[in-house]
Tab-separated table of C-alpha atoms and ligand atoms in Angstrom:
chain	number	residue	atom	x	y	z
A	95	MET	CA	-18.223	32.425	4.391
A	96	LYS	CA	-16.893	29.369	2.406
A	97	LYS	CA	-13.185	28.847	2.922
A	98	SER	CA	-11.040	28.639	-0.119
A	99	ASN	CA	-8.052	26.388	-0.876
A	100	LYS	CA	-5.728	29.203	-0.352
A	101	GLN	CA	-7.218	30.255	3.045
A	102	LEU	CA	-7.014	26.637	4.233
A	103	LYS	CA	-3.414	26.066	3.004
A	104	GLU	CA	-2.350	29.303	4.911
A	105	ARG	CA	-3.801	28.265	8.102
A	106	GLY	CA	-2.456	24.588	7.666
A	107	ASP	CA	0.891	25.653	6.939
A	108	LYS	CA	1.230	27.725	9.985
A	109	VAL	CA	0.229	24.978	12.247
A	110	PHE	CA	1.357	21.723	10.915
A	111	ILE	CA	5.001	20.241	11.365
A	112	GLY	CA	6.258	20.304	7.926
A	113	THR	CA	6.301	16.479	7.086
A	114	TYR	CA	4.357	16.762	3.930
A	115	ALA	CA	4.602	18.615	0.702
A	116	ARG	CA	0.999	18.840	0.069
A	117	TYR	CA	-0.787	19.839	-3.134
A	118	PRO	CA	-2.191	23.357	-2.658
A	119	ALA	CA	-5.777	21.940	-2.412
A	120	ALA	CA	-7.938	21.201	0.608
A	121	MET	CA	-10.306	18.214	-0.066
A	122	VAL	CA	-13.890	18.763	1.270
A	123	LYS	CA	-16.101	15.902	-0.363
A	124	GLY	CA	-15.784	12.890	-2.094
A	125	SER	CA	-18.124	10.279	-3.936
A	126	GLY	CA	-17.044	7.322	-5.684
A	127	CYS	CA	-13.769	8.026	-7.744
A	128	ARG	CA	-14.407	11.977	-7.451
A	129	LEU	CA	-13.154	14.488	-5.164
A	130	THR	CA	-14.012	18.236	-4.663
A	131	ASP	CA	-11.708	20.851	-3.130
A	132	ALA	CA	-12.666	23.785	-1.149
A	133	ASP	CA	-12.614	25.989	-4.489
A	134	GLY	CA	-15.352	23.463	-5.922
A	135	LYS	CA	-12.769	21.980	-8.432
A	136	GLU	CA	-13.468	18.331	-9.278
A	137	TYR	CA	-10.829	15.682	-9.618
A	138	VAL	CA	-10.802	12.089	-10.473
A	139	ASP	CA	-8.990	10.218	-8.082
A	140	PHE	CA	-6.317	7.597	-9.253
A	141	MET	CA	-4.719	7.830	-5.934
A	142	ALA	CA	-7.359	6.691	-3.399
A	143	GLY	CA	-5.850	8.154	-0.311
A	144	ILE	CA	-2.566	6.157	-1.299
A	145	ALA	CA	-4.348	2.883	-2.030
A	146	VAL	CA	-6.710	3.213	0.982
A	147	CYS	CA	-9.929	3.837	-0.530
A	148	GLY	CA	-10.501	0.837	-2.505
A	149	LEU	CA	-14.446	1.248	-2.548
A	150	GLY	CA	-13.880	4.945	-3.389
A	151	HIS	CA	-15.258	7.812	-1.424
A	152	ALA	CA	-18.519	7.785	0.749
A	153	HIS	CA	-19.523	4.311	-0.331
A	154	PRO	CA	-23.085	4.122	0.967
A	155	LYS	CA	-22.631	0.558	2.777
A	156	ILE	CA	-19.458	1.820	4.288
A	157	THR	CA	-20.931	4.985	5.506
A	158	GLU	CA	-23.793	2.727	6.975
A	159	ALA	CA	-21.568	0.587	8.807
A	160	ILE	CA	-19.555	3.274	10.242
A	161	CYS	CA	-22.596	5.260	11.377
A	162	HIS	CA	-24.527	2.230	12.675
A	163	GLN	CA	-21.507	1.023	14.629
A	164	ALA	CA	-20.748	4.629	16.165
A	165	GLY	CA	-24.216	4.625	17.462
A	166	GLU	CA	-23.716	1.368	19.253
A	167	LEU	CA	-20.270	1.628	20.601
A	168	VAL	CA	-17.086	3.387	19.501
A	169	HIS	CA	-14.334	1.952	21.774
A	170	VAL	CA	-13.917	-0.280	24.783
A	171	SER	CA	-10.051	-1.287	24.583
A	172	ASN	CA	-9.072	-4.875	24.139
A	173	LEU	CA	-9.764	-5.715	27.708
A	174	TYR	CA	-13.216	-6.866	26.250
A	175	TYR	CA	-14.595	-8.806	23.298
A	176	THR	CA	-16.492	-6.926	20.598
A	177	GLU	CA	-18.583	-8.639	17.714
A	178	PRO	CA	-17.171	-6.335	14.865
A	179	GLN	CA	-13.629	-7.376	15.710
A	180	ILE	CA	-14.407	-11.140	15.699
A	181	GLU	CA	-16.550	-11.056	12.540
A	182	LEU	CA	-13.607	-9.290	11.084
A	183	ALA	CA	-10.994	-11.998	12.111
A	184	GLU	CA	-13.429	-14.628	11.055
A	185	LEU	CA	-13.720	-13.011	7.480
A	186	ILE	CA	-9.935	-12.757	7.002
A	187	THR	CA	-9.127	-16.233	8.359
A	188	ASP	CA	-11.795	-17.850	6.358
A	189	ASN	CA	-10.550	-16.214	3.229
A	190	SER	CA	-6.544	-16.716	3.393
A	191	PHE	CA	-3.908	-19.104	4.673
A	192	GLY	CA	-4.052	-17.640	8.169
A	193	GLU	CA	-5.625	-18.893	11.397
A	194	LYS	CA	-5.009	-16.100	14.089
A	195	LEU	CA	-5.143	-12.372	13.654
A	196	PHE	CA	-3.716	-9.359	15.627
A	197	LEU	CA	-5.290	-6.162	15.166
A	198	CYS	CA	-3.682	-2.632	15.291
A	199	ASN	CA	-4.181	1.010	13.540
A	200	SER	CA	-1.714	1.072	10.695
A	201	GLY	CA	0.610	-0.556	8.641
A	202	ALA	CA	3.921	0.296	10.412
A	203	GLU	CA	2.286	-1.166	13.543
A	204	ALA	CA	1.238	-4.303	11.654
A	205	ASN	CA	4.984	-4.656	10.597
A	206	GLU	CA	6.047	-3.746	14.140
A	207	ALA	CA	3.955	-6.642	15.400
A	208	ALA	CA	5.226	-9.004	12.958
A	209	ILE	CA	9.073	-8.224	13.821
A	210	LYS	CA	8.241	-8.628	17.448
A	211	LEU	CA	6.316	-12.020	16.641
A	212	ALA	CA	9.178	-13.467	14.400
A	213	ARG	CA	12.021	-12.487	16.963
A	214	ILE	CA	9.943	-13.985	20.038
A	215	TYR	CA	8.899	-17.051	17.955
A	216	SER	CA	12.237	-17.635	16.793
A	217	GLY	CA	13.852	-17.706	20.331
A	218	GLU	CA	17.043	-16.347	22.039
A	219	GLY	CA	19.763	-15.137	19.664
A	220	ARG	CA	17.767	-15.275	16.592
A	221	TYR	CA	16.544	-11.690	15.642
A	222	LYS	CA	18.063	-10.503	12.302
A	223	ILE	CA	15.362	-9.835	9.681
A	224	ILE	CA	16.205	-9.353	6.017
A	225	SER	CA	14.601	-7.228	3.660
A	226	LEU	CA	15.148	-6.051	0.062
A	227	SER	CA	16.636	-2.883	-1.253
A	228	GLY	CA	13.843	-0.616	-2.478
A	229	SER	CA	11.357	-1.848	-0.060
A	230	PHE	CA	9.069	0.370	2.007
A	231	HIS	CA	7.807	-1.028	5.228
A	232	GLY	CA	6.915	2.084	7.349
A	233	ARG	CA	8.218	5.007	9.529
A	234	THR	CA	8.591	3.985	13.033
A	235	LEU	CA	12.183	3.204	14.056
A	236	ALA	CA	11.933	-0.651	13.535
A	237	THR	CA	10.040	-0.428	10.213
A	238	VAL	CA	12.185	2.376	9.006
A	239	ALA	CA	15.326	0.220	9.661
A	240	ALA	CA	13.512	-2.556	7.700
A	241	THR	CA	13.008	-0.415	4.979
A	242	GLY	CA	15.657	-0.843	2.092
A	243	GLN	CA	16.046	2.934	1.148
A	244	PRO	CA	18.664	4.809	2.719
A	245	LYS	CA	17.146	8.102	2.282
A	246	PHE	CA	14.471	7.287	4.894
A	247	HIS	CA	17.425	6.344	7.487
A	248	LYS	CA	19.364	9.522	7.107
A	249	GLY	CA	19.428	11.633	10.413
A	250	PHE	CA	17.868	8.863	12.473
A	251	GLU	CA	20.748	6.852	13.413
A	252	PRO	CA	21.360	4.740	15.377
A	253	LEU	CA	18.552	2.556	14.032
A	254	PRO	CA	17.509	-0.673	15.930
A	255	GLU	CA	19.723	-3.444	15.299
A	256	GLY	CA	19.212	-6.589	13.253
A	257	PHE	CA	17.631	-5.157	9.917
A	258	LEU	CA	19.612	-6.177	6.686
A	259	HIS	CA	18.990	-5.582	3.264
A	260	ALA	CA	19.629	-7.891	0.295
A	261	PRO	CA	19.898	-6.512	-3.157
A	262	PHE	CA	16.771	-6.712	-5.255
A	263	GLY	CA	16.338	-9.952	-7.337
A	264	ASP	CA	19.438	-11.622	-6.115
A	265	LEU	CA	18.909	-14.790	-4.371
A	266	GLN	CA	22.475	-15.582	-3.841
A	267	ALA	CA	23.284	-12.314	-2.229
A	268	LEU	CA	20.249	-12.754	0.049
A	269	GLU	CA	21.316	-16.354	1.147
A	270	GLN	CA	24.806	-14.862	1.968
A	271	LEU	CA	23.133	-12.575	4.358
A	272	ILE	CA	21.680	-15.393	6.329
A	273	ASP	CA	23.289	-16.828	9.453
A	274	GLY	CA	22.510	-18.285	12.777
A	275	SER	CA	20.912	-15.227	14.142
A	276	THR	CA	18.664	-14.599	11.309
A	277	CYS	CA	14.729	-15.154	12.096
A	278	ALA	CA	12.790	-14.003	9.043
A	279	ILE	CA	12.696	-12.568	5.584
A	280	LEU	CA	10.290	-9.508	4.935
A	281	CYS	CA	9.251	-8.328	1.790
A	282	GLU	CA	6.381	-6.913	-0.297
A	283	PRO	CA	5.289	-9.139	-3.191
A	284	LEU	CA	5.104	-6.053	-5.263
A	285	GLN	CA	7.306	-3.086	-4.201
A	286	GLY	CA	4.637	-0.167	-4.151
A	287	GLU	CA	6.359	2.972	-2.677
A	288	GLY	CA	9.566	1.593	-4.205
A	289	GLY	CA	8.205	2.089	-7.820
A	290	VAL	CA	5.361	-0.319	-8.393
A	291	ARG	CA	8.291	-2.994	-8.857
A	292	PRO	CA	6.726	-6.687	-8.943
A	293	LEU	CA	9.047	-9.414	-7.718
A	294	ALA	CA	9.048	-12.284	-10.161
A	295	LYS	CA	7.262	-15.316	-9.182
A	296	GLU	CA	10.329	-17.374	-9.444
A	297	TYR	CA	12.191	-14.935	-7.207
A	298	LEU	CA	9.554	-15.170	-4.489
A	299	GLN	CA	9.623	-18.956	-4.707
A	300	GLY	CA	13.198	-18.851	-4.202
A	301	ILE	CA	12.879	-16.634	-1.124
A	302	LYS	CA	10.400	-19.005	0.111
A	303	ALA	CA	12.613	-21.991	-0.435
A	304	LEU	CA	15.484	-20.308	1.260
A	305	CYS	CA	13.284	-19.713	4.332
A	306	GLU	CA	12.594	-23.556	4.397
A	307	LYS	CA	15.971	-24.235	3.825
A	308	HIS	CA	17.246	-22.231	6.823
A	309	ASN	CA	14.203	-22.281	8.990
A	310	LEU	CA	13.149	-18.835	8.430
A	311	LEU	CA	9.916	-17.198	8.748
A	312	LEU	CA	8.493	-15.509	5.593
A	313	ILE	CA	6.625	-12.341	6.303
A	314	PHE	CA	4.687	-10.713	3.500
A	315	ASP	CA	4.133	-6.972	3.853
A	316	GLU	CA	0.576	-6.727	1.993
A	317	ILE	CA	-0.126	-3.497	3.118
A	318	GLN	CA	-0.469	-1.959	-0.100
A	319	THR	CA	-1.071	-5.179	-2.272
A	320	GLY	CA	-3.575	-6.624	0.022
A	321	MET	CA	-7.467	-6.062	0.080
A	322	GLY	CA	-8.189	-6.687	-3.611
A	323	ARG	CA	-5.678	-4.199	-5.012
A	324	THR	CA	-4.052	-6.771	-7.160
A	325	GLY	CA	-7.263	-8.887	-8.247
A	326	THR	CA	-7.202	-11.273	-5.340
A	327	LEU	CA	-7.700	-10.592	-1.797
A	328	PHE	CA	-4.112	-10.947	-1.206
A	329	ALA	CA	-1.337	-10.851	-3.832
A	330	TYR	CA	0.246	-14.287	-2.536
A	331	GLU	CA	-2.837	-16.164	-3.867
A	332	GLN	CA	-1.271	-15.562	-7.423
A	333	LEU	CA	2.166	-16.648	-6.423
A	334	ASP	CA	1.593	-20.271	-5.439
A	335	ILE	CA	3.316	-19.717	-1.995
A	336	GLU	CA	2.086	-18.961	1.437
A	337	PRO	CA	4.031	-16.722	3.792
A	338	ASP	CA	4.124	-17.464	7.617
A	339	ILE	CA	3.054	-14.053	8.475
A	340	LEU	CA	1.200	-11.400	6.629
A	341	THR	CA	0.632	-7.595	7.454
A	342	MET	CA	-2.168	-5.571	6.072
A	343	ALA	CA	-3.531	-2.096	6.462
A	344	LYS	CA	-4.251	0.681	3.940
A	345	ALA	CA	-7.475	-0.342	2.236
A	346	LEU	CA	-8.620	-2.588	5.183
A	347	GLY	CA	-10.946	-0.058	6.792
A	348	SER	CA	-11.977	1.723	3.661
A	349	GLY	CA	-10.252	4.825	5.252
A	350	LEU	CA	-10.613	4.091	8.720
A	351	PRO	CA	-7.296	3.457	10.522
A	352	ILE	CA	-7.028	-0.282	10.837
A	353	GLY	CA	-4.002	-2.700	10.355
A	354	ALA	CA	-3.622	-6.298	11.076
A	355	MET	CA	-1.053	-9.125	11.263
A	356	LEU	CA	-2.046	-12.656	10.263
A	357	THR	CA	-0.429	-15.979	11.053
A	358	SER	CA	-0.770	-19.562	11.838
A	359	VAL	CA	-1.868	-21.007	15.218
A	360	LYS	CA	1.639	-22.472	15.810
A	361	ILE	CA	3.432	-19.187	15.177
A	362	ALA	CA	0.759	-17.109	17.069
A	363	GLU	CA	1.314	-19.084	20.201
A	364	SER	CA	4.231	-17.078	21.088
A	365	PHE	CA	2.209	-14.038	21.517
A	366	VAL	CA	0.463	-14.281	25.026
A	367	PRO	CA	-1.063	-11.858	27.210
A	368	GLY	CA	1.391	-9.253	28.028
A	369	THR	CA	3.599	-9.775	25.033
A	370	HIS	CA	2.102	-7.117	22.805
A	371	ALA	CA	-0.821	-5.021	22.829
A	372	SER	CA	-2.631	-1.898	21.223
A	373	THR	CA	-5.032	0.421	23.083
A	374	PHE	CA	-6.982	1.197	19.874
A	375	GLY	CA	-6.379	-2.059	17.899
A	376	GLY	CA	-9.545	-3.377	16.275
A	377	ASN	CA	-11.648	-0.598	17.458
A	378	PRO	CA	-15.370	-1.518	16.934
A	379	VAL	CA	-15.916	1.242	14.436
A	380	ALA	CA	-12.795	0.536	12.282
A	381	SER	CA	-13.639	-3.044	12.573
A	382	ALA	CA	-17.224	-2.666	11.177
A	383	ALA	CA	-15.867	-0.454	8.412
A	384	ALA	CA	-13.362	-3.606	7.789
A	385	VAL	CA	-16.068	-6.185	7.782
A	386	ALA	CA	-18.163	-4.127	5.498
A	387	THR	CA	-15.160	-3.558	3.131
A	388	LEU	CA	-14.410	-7.409	3.048
A	389	LYS	CA	-18.004	-8.229	2.369
A	390	ILE	CA	-18.168	-6.129	-0.730
A	391	MET	CA	-14.596	-7.291	-2.135
A	392	LEU	CA	-15.509	-10.871	-1.511
A	393	ALA	CA	-18.983	-10.767	-3.384
A	394	ASP	CA	-19.362	-12.334	-6.760
A	395	GLY	CA	-17.500	-10.593	-9.535
A	396	PHE	CA	-15.788	-7.832	-7.505
A	397	LEU	CA	-12.209	-9.229	-7.561
A	398	ALA	CA	-12.565	-10.522	-11.170
A	399	GLY	CA	-13.570	-6.920	-11.978
A	400	VAL	CA	-10.412	-5.549	-10.617
A	401	ARG	CA	-8.352	-7.952	-12.580
A	402	GLN	CA	-10.286	-7.015	-15.680
A	403	LYS	CA	-9.999	-3.488	-15.231
A	404	GLY	CA	-6.294	-3.770	-14.224
A	405	GLU	CA	-5.396	-5.422	-17.680
A	406	TYR	CA	-7.469	-2.895	-19.479
A	407	PHE	CA	-5.658	-0.026	-17.655
A	408	GLN	CA	-2.458	-1.600	-18.197
A	409	ALA	CA	-2.911	-2.378	-21.806
A	410	GLU	CA	-4.132	1.288	-22.426
A	411	LEU	CA	-1.111	2.715	-20.761
A	412	GLY	CA	0.938	0.083	-22.909
A	413	LYS	CA	-0.389	2.079	-25.846
A	414	LEU	CA	0.789	5.266	-24.351
A	415	ALA	CA	4.258	3.929	-23.918
A	416	GLU	CA	4.195	2.997	-27.739
A	417	ARG	CA	2.883	6.543	-28.657
A	418	PHE	CA	5.645	8.123	-26.243
A	419	PRO	CA	8.721	6.097	-26.138
A	420	ALA	CA	10.885	9.048	-25.186
A	421	MET	CA	8.936	9.289	-21.856
A	422	ILE	CA	7.598	5.870	-20.943
A	423	SER	CA	9.679	2.795	-21.259
A	424	SER	CA	7.221	0.310	-20.119
A	425	VAL	CA	4.180	-0.468	-17.811
A	426	ARG	CA	3.992	-2.628	-14.870
A	427	GLY	CA	1.876	-3.789	-11.914
A	428	MET	CA	-0.694	-6.111	-10.712
A	429	GLY	CA	-4.330	-5.661	-10.726
A	430	LEU	CA	-5.029	-2.005	-10.211
A	431	LEU	CA	-1.588	-1.220	-8.882
A	432	VAL	CA	-0.076	0.002	-12.004
A	433	GLY	CA	3.073	1.989	-12.822
A	434	ALA	CA	4.175	3.457	-16.080
A	435	VAL	CA	8.044	3.484	-16.009
A	436	LEU	CA	9.572	6.627	-17.162
A	437	THR	CA	12.690	6.689	-19.365
A	438	GLU	CA	15.816	8.480	-18.242
A	439	LYS	CA	14.432	11.673	-19.852
A	440	GLY	CA	10.853	11.111	-18.488
A	441	VAL	CA	11.992	10.734	-15.030
A	442	ILE	CA	13.316	14.512	-15.207
A	443	HIS	CA	9.525	15.474	-15.776
A	444	GLY	CA	7.971	13.145	-13.453
A	445	THR	CA	6.889	15.780	-10.754
A	446	GLU	CA	5.934	17.977	-13.736
A	447	ILE	CA	3.643	15.478	-15.287
A	448	VAL	CA	2.060	14.919	-11.809
A	449	ASN	CA	1.510	18.650	-11.474
A	450	LYS	CA	-0.072	19.063	-14.947
A	451	MET	CA	-2.410	16.130	-14.259
A	452	PHE	CA	-3.457	17.726	-10.995
A	453	ASP	CA	-4.224	20.954	-12.784
A	454	ARG	CA	-6.354	19.238	-15.017
A	455	GLY	CA	-8.102	17.370	-12.274
A	456	PHE	CA	-6.438	14.157	-11.883
A	457	LEU	CA	-4.901	12.685	-8.808
A	458	MET	CA	-1.824	10.361	-9.173
A	459	ASN	CA	1.813	10.490	-8.113
A	460	PHE	CA	5.495	9.804	-8.832
A	461	ALA	CA	6.741	6.909	-6.952
A	462	GLY	CA	10.298	5.664	-6.318
A	463	ASN	CA	11.566	8.280	-8.539
A	464	VAL	CA	10.795	5.918	-11.614
A	465	VAL	CA	7.196	5.560	-12.087
A	466	LEU	CA	4.127	7.472	-12.456
A	467	ARG	CA	1.945	5.329	-10.139
A	468	PHE	CA	-1.914	4.758	-10.371
A	469	VAL	CA	-3.747	3.322	-7.662
A	470	PRO	CA	-7.608	4.193	-8.303
A	471	PRO	CA	-10.379	2.952	-6.274
A	472	LEU	CA	-11.127	-0.494	-7.233
A	473	ILE	CA	-14.625	0.495	-8.269
A	474	VAL	CA	-13.108	2.965	-10.954
A	475	THR	CA	-15.043	2.608	-14.303
A	476	LYS	CA	-13.644	1.986	-17.737
A	477	GLU	CA	-14.787	5.335	-18.601
A	478	GLU	CA	-12.800	6.925	-15.866
A	479	ILE	CA	-9.573	4.951	-17.008
A	480	ASP	CA	-10.136	6.141	-20.591
A	481	LEU	CA	-10.527	9.703	-19.377
A	482	LEU	CA	-7.162	9.587	-17.416
A	483	VAL	CA	-5.261	7.934	-20.291
A	484	THR	CA	-6.711	10.388	-22.704
A	485	THR	CA	-5.774	13.367	-20.496
A	486	LEU	CA	-2.180	11.897	-19.807
A	487	ALA	CA	-1.594	11.591	-23.558
A	488	GLU	CA	-2.199	15.366	-23.855
A	489	VAL	CA	0.116	16.047	-21.044
A	490	LEU	CA	2.705	13.852	-22.491
A	491	ALA	CA	2.299	15.325	-25.992
A	492	GLU	CA	3.065	18.776	-24.546
A	493	PHE	CA	6.283	17.515	-23.071
A	494	CYS	CA	7.496	15.995	-26.145
A	495	TYR	CA	6.869	19.355	-28.177
A	496	ALA	CA	8.337	21.458	-25.232
A	497	ASP	CA	11.515	19.512	-24.795
A	498	THR	CA	13.791	19.111	-27.938
A	499	ARG	CA	15.751	16.598	-25.902
A	500	LEU	CA	12.759	14.276	-26.351
A	501	ALA	CA	12.173	14.744	-30.068
B	141	LIG	C1	1.909	2.218	3.401
B	141	LIG	C2	2.767	1.236	3.573
B	141	LIG	C3	3.338	1.065	4.893
B	141	LIG	C4	3.055	1.868	6.095
B	141	LIG	O1	1.880	2.102	6.400
B	141	LIG	P1	1.456	2.946	7.459
B	141	LIG	O2	-0.068	2.938	7.665
B	141	LIG	O3	1.848	4.312	6.673
B	141	LIG	O4	2.163	2.923	8.609
B	141	LIG	C5	4.137	-0.065	5.036
B	141	LIG	N1	4.345	-1.022	4.067
B	141	LIG	C6	3.988	-0.999	2.890
B	141	LIG	C7	4.167	-1.863	1.739
B	141	LIG	C8	3.091	0.195	2.492
B	141	LIG	O5	2.713	0.480	1.398
């Protein structure tokens, strides 16, 4: 007999440690921007597995790459070379500022590698890393310490030493935190989890200038903004600055777990055999999926399409903001990493809006307690965007009539 959402939820809740507040659906199949749950209900996916499924679900080229590689070789560890891994590193270094790559399995691991590299490169006594308030860098102890949101620290103290947080948008305050023991500044070009909050180009250029002035490394966490999400392969390309180290993960393997840290030859030289490692890092199957992903994203017109659809989506949401000023105050983002900023009154209903959209078959979330966040697969169509916007308008209208405070 086919299992239902309810049955699967009950079984799952019995055996899982309660780290997630899951929606009451068990997904069984995906195709393009659509998902189907165990009860047969269809969803239009504007979540993409948290900005992971850039090419949507079950993309035939990704399926083929995974199946082919799985039939050849799944794992040998990094005691040996494998071609998918080499091809992946070549593709990334050929299409970015970077010259050398370290492969791992997740975003947090990529940031851990970056933190360790920044410290060992900078030498004795230089260990402090400054990140920004509102940032998100992962859940391991070091990356959670780097994360500039106290709610993620609570209960886990003492955290590793040497992580400082500068108030968002304030270059002077940032410079005041720098001393002789600082080795790097770590930031996302656009804060994803923190509420789809872009850092102004001038601000980022100011951060770069501080790094140059004080001889610090600039680490860009492009785990969410990378892999075409913003309309260029990496977001830094739109900012006229280059970081010294860049981390990526999420969409890199189209859903297979893989992360990477990218840097220059000079900085990379501080890592030698024995300084850092990962058993699974750059696993051939995950690497093959990443190679196939990159080839599609780098093909003619793909990234331009992301920029066009991102502009269209943001403009359509902008119209909603005009229609529902009591709920949406503005729209922001880069490419297809888009947030509708809720008003003070709108925020009260953020979770409910997302739940109502879920009931209507649309997946999205409420991020940073301020925005409705949309991170659809990059292959999303104009029609799917229209469908989401129309449905969101219906939901917002319900709130405006239901809640007299919003009248
Ligand atoms: C998701 C995310 C991470 C953490 O990645 P994991 O794969 O969950 O460890 C780190 N930084 C940013 C910006 C992210 O969006």
